[in-house]
Amino acid sequence: MCGIVGYVGKRPIVNTLLNGLKRLEYRGYDSAGIAILKESQIKVIKRTGKVDALREAVDKVSFSQNENELSIGIAHTRWATHGAPTEKNAHPHLDEKGNFALVHNGIIENYASLKEHLIGKGHKFVSETDTEVIVHLISELYEGDFLKAVAASLKQLSGTYGIAVISKAHPDTIIAARKGSPIIIGVGNDEMIVASDVSALISYTRKVIYLDDGDIAVLRAEEVDIRNIDIIPVTRELAHIDWDANAAEKGGYEHFMIKEIFEQPEAITNGTRGRLNFEDGSSVLSGLGYSSRELASISNVIIAACGTSYNAGLVGEYYFEDIADLPTEVAQAAEFRYRNPIIRPDTLVLAISQSGETADTLAAVREGKNKGAVVAGICNIVGSTIARETGVGVYLHAGPEIGVASTKAFTCQVIVLLMMALKLGRAKRFSRQRGIEIIEEIIKTPDIVREVLKRAKDIQKIAKKYAKAENAFYIGRGYLYPVALEGALKLKEISYIHAEGYHAAELKHGPIALLEERVPVIALANDIPGKDKMISNIQECKARKSPIIATATEGDTEIASMVNDVIWIPKCSQFIAPIPTVVALQLFSYYVAKERGCSIDQPRNLAKSVTVE
Ligand code: AGP
């Protein structure tokens, strides 16, 4: 999510680090900082906002560097997870003696207990981040051996990390390590650059080493020494990167959208990490901030959102009704304040917004507050306006979404809504056993999505076949009804094909008049409640000569025999089915748009964040 760069060699350190950060800026941009080690001092400069703001601040300080002098430093651009995007929370973080500086990507789940322990030992913390505990821990465990102190500290962490650390006492060394968050070493001639992403190092070298989880790399200008967490040497291959800088930013993918589609298993893992409680069959959503008693007293839910977030809200409606026993309404955020919604003091108004900046959703939050509702948000961007104004809520932890068409935000919104319904349900009548069953399914979800992604080529073939269509219908029932809406939205926004999503039963109340052989129907016919009736709806469409593309549960020969093309979805319950099914539809839209030569990441007339009414 955030970006890391570190350098040891003889290049001008400030420019090398800042240029690297600039290439990572697309990953996170709420604040940035650098730490440079010179004459036994670590100099840190941080700024909120973009890398240019940091460059401006750095330009005002003189970092003299003689030719051929060894230079060393680390830098970071942040996408906030723990703590608001402020200068104090920006990386690099120092231990209190200023002996070590560290940058970190990932989430440390046990930071609260470690922090308490370190405070007990006299450490003073200055930020709200989970990261700061790592650098304090290293300084606490340091007895003269840098590597040993880092390894011993990492052993105490649970969660994920990609880190780079420098130490005053070791002015020629950067230590980098990885668990769950990528770290790549660029190997140059008498120089090493470490980064979280190849795009930051590609202009310096094309020879790279990808660290594996559990690896710790000790970098000096002329050598890299890789160990495991027990400090035993390990060998990692040297790879050659032949992407250009643009492709590197997209991780080798052609567009951000397809990269983000493929990131979904990881995004879901990040969004659920540390939030599932097997013991209670419930979820841990500390940002919600309400006690079980307060949650149990909520009488109804109004979800307010726009576009894709609205469609995720519709899935949430099913969850809240089925799991939390709560009457739920999904409101178009744009209309919310112009209606007279019935809001009681025990009504939960839940605003869903990836960007956290959508003007209409923000207005709904203010309206809910004015009317005295309990208000909460589900946002991706930490510190965004909606996140701040709601004050309580759940972050997606999906990582930055650059493609205008929302993909991983939708699946993460759905999984957060499921966890939220679980928490509300467990505060009421939902049994522990059923809660555990849902948690087991949530845990399997990233792998289920991976299975769909493996079929991208099959989906591409189907997409090519229908890429010339000018109209299409998506139909679904039950939990797949909102997915039909989302599938149609995705297709129209990036391929400019006119597509409509309908409840399968609604089709015959009007739109069926439009069906004919040039109008494909995408029928969501997975084997979940509603499938039997969907079979009749498919027959109705076939009778009007529409070609049918169905999503179906693996091995369902009954569906396969009645449709033109099938996209197979692994078996899963109705609670999870919206996720792999929408991933298949995202791929379908992407490949159709690609075939039509559309501008996929920046479709015409659309903006990533709609801040006007
Ligand atoms: C989705 O692909 C769209 N680009 C759009 O519908 C988007 O979901 C909508 O504008 C809401 O944005 P938000 O989630 O940032 O509030």
mmCIF file of C-alpha atoms and ligand atoms in Angstrom, residues 306-309 352-356 358 361 404-406 413 486 489-490 493 607-608 610, ligand 1:
data_model
loop_
_atom_site.group_PDB
_atom_site.id
_atom_site.type_symbol
_atom_site.label_atom_id
_atom_site.label_comp_id
_atom_site.label_asym_id
_atom_site.label_seq_id
_atom_site.Cartn_x
_atom_site.Cartn_y
_atom_site.Cartn_z
ATOM 1 C CA CYS A 306 -23.292 6.022 -4.857
ATOM 2 C CA GLY A 307 -22.356 3.889 -7.850
ATOM 3 C CA THR A 308 -20.350 0.780 -7.078
ATOM 4 C CA SER A 309 -20.482 1.537 -3.358
ATOM 5 C CA ILE A 352 -20.058 3.623 2.047
ATOM 6 C CA SER A 353 -17.447 5.364 -0.068
ATOM 7 C CA GLN A 354 -14.165 4.120 -1.472
ATOM 8 C CA SER A 355 -12.732 7.624 -1.802
ATOM 9 C CA GLY A 356 -14.437 9.008 1.289
ATOM 10 C CA THR A 358 -18.088 11.713 -2.688
ATOM 11 C CA THR A 361 -22.482 10.546 0.329
ATOM 12 C CA VAL A 404 -11.535 4.777 -12.294
ATOM 13 C CA ALA A 405 -13.638 1.630 -12.466
ATOM 14 C CA SER A 406 -13.905 0.382 -8.925
ATOM 15 C CA GLN A 413 -16.742 -3.353 0.843
ATOM 16 C CA GLU A 486 -22.494 -3.999 -10.624
ATOM 17 C CA LEU A 489 -22.171 -0.738 -14.391
ATOM 18 C CA LYS A 490 -18.674 -2.058 -14.991
ATOM 19 C CA GLU A 493 -18.343 2.558 -17.773
ATOM 20 C CA ALA A 607 -13.656 10.843 -12.498
ATOM 21 C CA LYS A 608 -12.293 8.702 -9.700
ATOM 22 C CA VAL A 610 -16.976 12.796 -7.578
HETATM 23 C C1 AGP B 1 -17.354 2.766 -9.952
HETATM 24 O O1 AGP B 1 -16.677 1.984 -10.855
HETATM 25 C C2 AGP B 1 -17.472 4.171 -10.246
HETATM 26 N N1 AGP B 1 -16.354 4.747 -10.789
HETATM 27 C C3 AGP B 1 -18.379 5.001 -9.337
HETATM 28 O O2 AGP B 1 -19.648 4.479 -9.483
HETATM 29 C C4 AGP B 1 -18.040 5.094 -7.837
HETATM 30 O O3 AGP B 1 -18.250 3.861 -7.228
HETATM 31 C C5 AGP B 1 -18.929 6.187 -7.195
HETATM 32 O O4 AGP B 1 -18.622 7.419 -7.766
HETATM 33 C C6 AGP B 1 -18.797 6.251 -5.693
HETATM 34 O O5 AGP B 1 -17.493 6.528 -5.314
HETATM 35 P P1 AGP B 1 -17.003 6.345 -3.823
HETATM 36 O O6 AGP B 1 -17.090 4.906 -3.490
HETATM 37 O O7 AGP B 1 -15.611 6.873 -3.821
HETATM 38 O O8 AGP B 1 -17.937 7.164 -2.975
#
